[in-house]
Coordinates of C-alpha atoms in Angstrom, one line a residue:
M1 CA -56.8 2.1 -51.4
P2 CA -59.8 3.7 -52.6
E3 CA -61.2 6.4 -50.9
Q4 CA -63.8 5.5 -47.9
T5 CA -66.3 7.0 -45.7
S6 CA -66.1 6.5 -41.8
T7 CA -68.1 3.6 -41.0
R8 CA -66.7 3.6 -37.0
V9 CA -69.1 1.5 -34.8
S10 CA -70.7 3.0 -32.1
S11 CA -67.8 2.0 -29.3
R12 CA -70.2 1.1 -26.5
A13 CA -71.8 -1.2 -28.5
F14 CA -68.5 -3.6 -29.0
V15 CA -67.5 -2.8 -25.7
A16 CA -71.2 -4.6 -24.6
L17 CA -70.4 -7.4 -26.6
A18 CA -67.1 -7.9 -25.4
A19 CA -68.0 -7.2 -21.6
A20 CA -68.4 -10.5 -20.2
L21 CA -64.9 -11.0 -21.0
G22 CA -63.5 -7.9 -19.5
I23 CA -61.8 -6.7 -22.4
L24 CA -61.5 -3.2 -23.3
V25 CA -62.0 -3.0 -27.5
V26 CA -61.1 0.5 -29.0
L27 CA -62.5 0.6 -32.3
A28 CA -61.8 3.9 -34.5
G29 CA -62.0 4.5 -38.4
P30 CA -60.5 5.7 -41.0
A31 CA -60.8 9.3 -41.9
A32 CA -63.8 10.4 -43.8
G33 CA -63.4 11.0 -47.1
A34 CA -65.8 12.5 -50.4
E35 CA -68.2 9.1 -50.6
K36 CA -71.5 9.3 -51.3
D37 CA -74.1 10.8 -49.6
R38 CA -76.1 8.0 -48.4
L39 CA -72.8 6.5 -47.0
F40 CA -72.7 9.5 -44.7
L41 CA -76.6 9.3 -43.8
I42 CA -76.3 6.1 -42.9
Q43 CA -73.2 6.5 -40.8
Q44 CA -74.8 9.1 -38.7
L45 CA -78.0 6.7 -38.1
I46 CA -75.3 4.1 -36.8
D47 CA -73.3 6.8 -34.8
R48 CA -76.5 7.8 -33.2
E49 CA -77.4 4.4 -32.0
Q50 CA -80.3 4.1 -34.4
P51 CA -79.0 0.9 -36.2
G52 CA -82.8 -0.1 -37.4
K53 CA -83.1 3.1 -39.4
A54 CA -80.1 2.8 -40.6
L55 CA -81.0 -0.7 -42.3
E56 CA -84.1 0.9 -43.5
L57 CA -82.4 3.5 -45.3
L58 CA -80.0 0.9 -46.3
E59 CA -82.2 -1.2 -48.0
T60 CA -84.3 1.3 -49.5
L61 CA -80.9 2.9 -51.1
T62 CA -79.5 -0.2 -52.1
K63 CA -82.4 -2.0 -53.5
G64 CA -81.0 -5.2 -52.2
K65 CA -77.3 -4.8 -54.3
P66 CA -75.3 -3.1 -51.6
S67 CA -71.6 -2.1 -52.4
P68 CA -68.9 -3.4 -50.2
E69 CA -69.2 -0.7 -47.7
E70 CA -72.8 -0.4 -47.9
R71 CA -72.5 -4.3 -46.9
M72 CA -70.4 -3.7 -44.2
L73 CA -72.6 -1.1 -42.7
R74 CA -75.3 -3.5 -42.9
G75 CA -73.3 -6.0 -41.4
T76 CA -72.2 -3.3 -38.5
A77 CA -75.9 -2.5 -37.6
R78 CA -77.3 -5.9 -37.9
I79 CA -74.9 -6.4 -35.2
M80 CA -75.9 -3.9 -33.0
L81 CA -79.1 -5.3 -33.0
G82 CA -78.0 -8.4 -32.0
E83 CA -78.4 -10.2 -35.0
L84 CA -74.4 -11.5 -34.8
K85 CA -74.7 -14.6 -37.4
A86 CA -76.3 -12.2 -40.1
G87 CA -74.0 -9.3 -39.2
A88 CA -70.7 -11.5 -39.5
A89 CA -71.7 -12.7 -42.7
D90 CA -72.0 -9.5 -44.0
L91 CA -69.0 -8.5 -43.0
E92 CA -67.3 -11.3 -44.5
K93 CA -68.6 -11.0 -47.8
A94 CA -68.1 -7.2 -47.6
L95 CA -64.1 -8.4 -46.9
D96 CA -64.5 -11.3 -49.5
D97 CA -65.3 -8.5 -52.3
D98 CA -63.0 -5.6 -50.8
P99 CA -60.4 -6.8 -48.3
T100 CA -59.0 -3.1 -48.6
L101 CA -61.8 -2.2 -45.8
R102 CA -59.4 -1.9 -42.7
Q103 CA -62.9 -0.5 -40.4
G104 CA -64.3 -4.4 -42.1
W105 CA -61.3 -6.1 -40.3
L106 CA -61.8 -4.1 -37.3
N107 CA -65.8 -4.3 -36.8
L108 CA -65.0 -8.1 -37.4
A109 CA -62.0 -8.9 -35.0
G110 CA -64.4 -6.8 -32.0
L111 CA -67.3 -9.5 -32.6
E112 CA -64.9 -12.4 -32.6
I113 CA -63.3 -10.5 -29.4
A114 CA -66.7 -10.8 -27.7
E115 CA -67.4 -14.4 -28.9
G116 CA -64.0 -15.7 -27.8
N117 CA -62.6 -16.4 -31.0
Y118 CA -59.0 -15.0 -29.9
P119 CA -57.0 -16.2 -33.0
E120 CA -59.7 -15.2 -35.7
A121 CA -59.5 -11.7 -33.7
H122 CA -55.9 -11.6 -34.1
D123 CA -55.8 -12.7 -37.7
A124 CA -58.3 -9.8 -38.6
L125 CA -56.3 -7.6 -36.3
V126 CA -53.5 -8.1 -38.3
K127 CA -54.9 -7.4 -41.4
A128 CA -56.2 -4.2 -40.4
R129 CA -53.1 -3.7 -38.9
D130 CA -51.0 -4.1 -42.1
L131 CA -53.5 -1.6 -44.1
D132 CA -52.6 1.2 -42.0
P133 CA -49.1 0.5 -40.1
R134 CA -49.3 3.9 -38.2
A135 CA -52.7 4.1 -37.3
S136 CA -52.6 3.3 -33.5
D137 CA -56.1 1.3 -33.1
A138 CA -55.2 -2.1 -34.2
H139 CA -51.5 -2.3 -31.9
L140 CA -53.7 -1.7 -29.1
N141 CA -56.4 -4.1 -30.1
L142 CA -53.7 -6.6 -31.3
G143 CA -51.7 -6.3 -27.4
A144 CA -55.7 -6.7 -26.1
V145 CA -55.8 -10.0 -28.2
L146 CA -52.0 -11.4 -27.7
I147 CA -53.0 -11.1 -23.5
L148 CA -56.1 -13.1 -23.7
M149 CA -53.9 -15.5 -25.5
G150 CA -51.4 -15.6 -23.4
R151 CA -48.8 -14.4 -25.4
R152 CA -47.3 -11.6 -23.2
P153 CA -44.0 -10.9 -24.7
D154 CA -46.0 -10.2 -28.0
A155 CA -48.4 -8.1 -26.6
R156 CA -46.1 -6.0 -24.9
T157 CA -44.7 -5.7 -28.4
S158 CA -47.9 -4.9 -29.8
F159 CA -48.6 -1.9 -26.6
D160 CA -45.2 -0.6 -27.0
R161 CA -45.9 0.4 -30.9
Y162 CA -49.4 1.6 -29.6
L163 CA -47.5 4.1 -27.1
E164 CA -45.3 4.7 -29.7
L165 CA -47.7 6.3 -32.0
E166 CA -49.6 8.0 -29.3
K167 CA -46.6 9.6 -27.7
G168 CA -47.7 12.0 -24.8
N169 CA -50.9 10.8 -24.2
G170 CA -52.1 10.0 -21.1
E171 CA -55.1 8.0 -22.1
A172 CA -53.2 5.6 -24.2
H173 CA -51.3 4.1 -21.3
Y174 CA -54.0 4.2 -18.6
L175 CA -55.7 1.5 -21.6
V176 CA -52.5 -0.2 -21.6
A177 CA -52.4 -0.4 -17.9
S178 CA -55.7 -1.5 -17.6
N179 CA -55.3 -4.2 -20.5
Y180 CA -51.8 -5.8 -18.3
A181 CA -54.2 -5.9 -15.3
L182 CA -56.8 -7.9 -16.8
G183 CA -53.8 -10.4 -18.0
G184 CA -52.3 -10.5 -14.6
V185 CA -49.2 -8.6 -15.5
E186 CA -49.1 -6.5 -12.7
H187 CA -45.9 -4.8 -12.6
L188 CA -46.4 -3.9 -16.4
A189 CA -49.9 -2.4 -15.2
I190 CA -48.3 -0.3 -12.8
E191 CA -45.3 1.0 -14.9
A192 CA -48.2 2.1 -17.4
L193 CA -50.6 3.2 -14.9
G194 CA -47.9 5.3 -13.2
E195 CA -46.8 7.0 -16.7
A196 CA -50.7 7.6 -17.3
I197 CA -50.8 9.6 -14.2
R198 CA -47.6 11.5 -14.7
L199 CA -48.9 12.6 -18.1
D200 CA -52.5 13.5 -16.8
E201 CA -52.8 13.2 -12.6
R202 CA -56.4 13.0 -12.7
L203 CA -56.6 9.6 -14.1
R204 CA -55.2 8.3 -10.6
M205 CA -58.4 8.8 -9.4
R206 CA -60.2 7.5 -12.5
A207 CA -58.4 4.3 -11.5
R208 CA -59.3 4.0 -7.8
R209 CA -63.1 3.8 -9.1
D210 CA -62.2 1.3 -12.0
D211 CA -62.8 -2.3 -11.6
R212 CA -60.2 -3.6 -13.9
F213 CA -57.8 -2.3 -11.3
L214 CA -59.0 -4.3 -8.1
V215 CA -56.9 -7.4 -9.1
L216 CA -53.7 -5.0 -8.2
E217 CA -52.7 -5.7 -4.7
S218 CA -49.2 -4.7 -4.3
L219 CA -47.5 -2.2 -1.9
E220 CA -46.3 -0.2 -5.0
Y221 CA -49.9 0.2 -6.5
R222 CA -51.1 1.6 -3.4
V223 CA -48.5 3.7 -3.0
L224 CA -48.8 5.3 -6.5
L225 CA -53.0 5.7 -5.6
H226 CA -51.8 7.4 -2.9
T227 CA -48.5 10.0 -4.3
D228 CA -48.8 13.1 -5.1
A229 CA -45.6 13.5 -7.0
Y230 CA -46.9 16.6 -9.4
E231 CA -44.4 19.0 -10.5
A232 CA -45.4 22.4 -11.8
P233 CA -44.0 23.2 -14.9
E234 CA -41.1 25.8 -15.3
G235 CA -42.9 29.4 -15.4
Y236 CA -46.3 28.4 -13.9
H237 CA -47.7 30.5 -11.1
Q238 CA -47.0 28.8 -7.7
V239 CA -47.9 30.5 -4.1
A240 CA -49.1 29.0 -0.6
A241 CA -50.1 30.0 2.4
A242 CA -50.6 28.2 5.9
F243 CA -54.2 28.3 8.0
R244 CA -54.4 27.2 11.7
Q245 CA -56.9 24.6 10.8
P246 CA -55.4 21.4 10.0
Y247 CA -56.0 18.9 6.6
S248 CA -58.1 16.2 8.7
G249 CA -61.1 13.7 8.2
D250 CA -63.6 16.5 9.5
N251 CA -62.6 18.7 6.3
Q252 CA -63.4 21.9 7.6
L253 CA -60.1 23.2 5.8
L254 CA -61.7 21.5 2.4
Y255 CA -65.0 22.5 2.9
A256 CA -63.5 26.4 3.6
V257 CA -61.4 25.9 0.0
T258 CA -64.6 25.2 -1.8
D259 CA -66.8 28.1 -0.3
A260 CA -63.9 30.3 -1.1
L261 CA -63.7 29.1 -4.9
K262 CA -67.7 29.7 -4.8
E263 CA -67.0 33.0 -3.0
Q264 CA -64.9 34.2 -5.8
Q265 CA -67.1 32.5 -8.8
I266 CA -64.3 30.4 -9.6
R267 CA -66.1 27.4 -11.2
Y268 CA -64.4 24.4 -9.7
D269 CA -64.3 20.2 -10.7
P270 CA -66.9 18.7 -8.6
E271 CA -64.7 15.6 -8.9
I272 CA -62.0 16.4 -5.8
E273 CA -58.9 13.6 -5.3
A274 CA -59.0 12.9 -1.6
T275 CA -56.9 11.2 0.5
A276 CA -56.0 11.1 4.5
R277 CA -52.7 13.5 3.7
W278 CA -54.4 15.2 0.9
A279 CA -56.7 16.5 -1.1
L280 CA -56.9 18.1 -4.6
I281 CA -58.9 20.3 -6.5
W282 CA -59.2 21.5 -10.5
S283 CA -60.9 24.5 -11.8
E284 CA -63.5 23.7 -14.2
D285 CA -61.4 24.6 -17.0
G286 CA -58.3 22.7 -15.2
Q287 CA -56.1 25.6 -15.2
L288 CA -55.9 26.2 -12.0
R289 CA -55.1 23.2 -9.5
L290 CA -55.7 23.7 -5.7
K291 CA -53.3 21.0 -3.1
I292 CA -54.8 21.0 0.2
T293 CA -52.4 19.3 3.1
N294 CA -50.6 19.7 6.3
Q295 CA -47.0 21.2 7.2
E296 CA -44.6 19.2 9.1
N297 CA -46.1 21.4 12.1
G298 CA -49.9 20.1 11.9
T299 CA -51.4 23.0 10.6
G300 CA -53.0 23.5 7.1
V301 CA -51.5 24.6 3.8
V302 CA -53.4 25.2 0.3
S303 CA -51.3 25.5 -2.5
L304 CA -52.3 27.3 -5.8
S305 CA -50.4 26.8 -9.3
A306 CA -51.6 28.1 -12.6
S307 CA -50.4 27.9 -16.6
P308 CA -48.8 31.6 -17.2
N309 CA -51.0 31.4 -19.8
R310 CA -54.1 31.6 -17.9
F311 CA -53.1 34.6 -15.3
T312 CA -51.0 37.9 -15.8
G313 CA -48.7 38.2 -12.8
E314 CA -51.3 40.8 -11.6
E315 CA -54.0 38.5 -12.0
W316 CA -52.3 35.8 -10.2
D317 CA -51.2 37.8 -7.4
R318 CA -55.0 39.2 -7.2
L319 CA -56.8 36.4 -7.6
S320 CA -54.6 34.1 -4.7
Q321 CA -54.9 37.0 -2.3
Q322 CA -58.6 37.4 -2.5
L323 CA -58.9 33.4 -2.7
F324 CA -56.8 33.3 0.8
R325 CA -58.4 35.8 2.5
A326 CA -61.9 34.2 1.3
I327 CA -60.6 30.8 2.9
H328 CA -59.6 32.7 6.2
G329 CA -62.8 34.1 6.4
A330 CA -64.5 30.8 5.7
L331 CA -62.4 29.3 9.0
G332 CA -63.1 32.5 10.9
E333 CA -59.6 33.0 11.3

């Protein structure tokens, strides 16, 4: 395959095209190569969502005789401008002239999905997959299309291959879970979401706000969203302190913790995950985790954990003691 410049379409553009179908389309281009500077400039305009300027520059540089790569860029820009028929014609012509343009097949598949042409999208994604079997994006999109086609066993095969290539990636499991949910395969959606949360617990909070999971109604799903199964890795710093003030609906203990963090000038993520039984706060850099809950006797407890790479033992002891004192002070205890 000849070297090609990356011509990745803005993901938001294709997601918008597919939004009516509720399917998440993830498109990723090949690695950028040492191509002509003009392709790079046009690609930048497309990435900045300036398709009109990209078309103007293309016309100036190609003088009406675009190469397959340039024609693919033109098709991409036209699609982003809503000129779907002309854009599709450009993509198809580019692929006729150079069927090794993997990104062209991905872009064409995205357009076919948005128009509900699932068999055509499937064929385009198969071509993209065969050009680079180790690129994960085609496997994810193949699974999504196969779900829409009602071919669930084949979809699972594609999703499993995608997850194999994205091993240890919580976001990858989350994407698969969302597609299973949209396809009505609840048990596989919950399984994939559970693994996503195990790999990145903050995805649990995102799932609560994600409309794609509204179709999940089982007790297993509700338990998943309200269970904190986190276990600090071996060697992590861990410490906890009890407080007379319980964690309750008035959020006094939660407010005391955030006040203490501010007092100690510890920047924290404003997105706090709070349930009826516990709340989680992360430092802005994600290296410090705070859990607020109750002990069996009903009094509150604040647990801290952090990576040993972030704090030395001495730093950890000083930080935790100062933070606990500040919480007691905020509560007036």
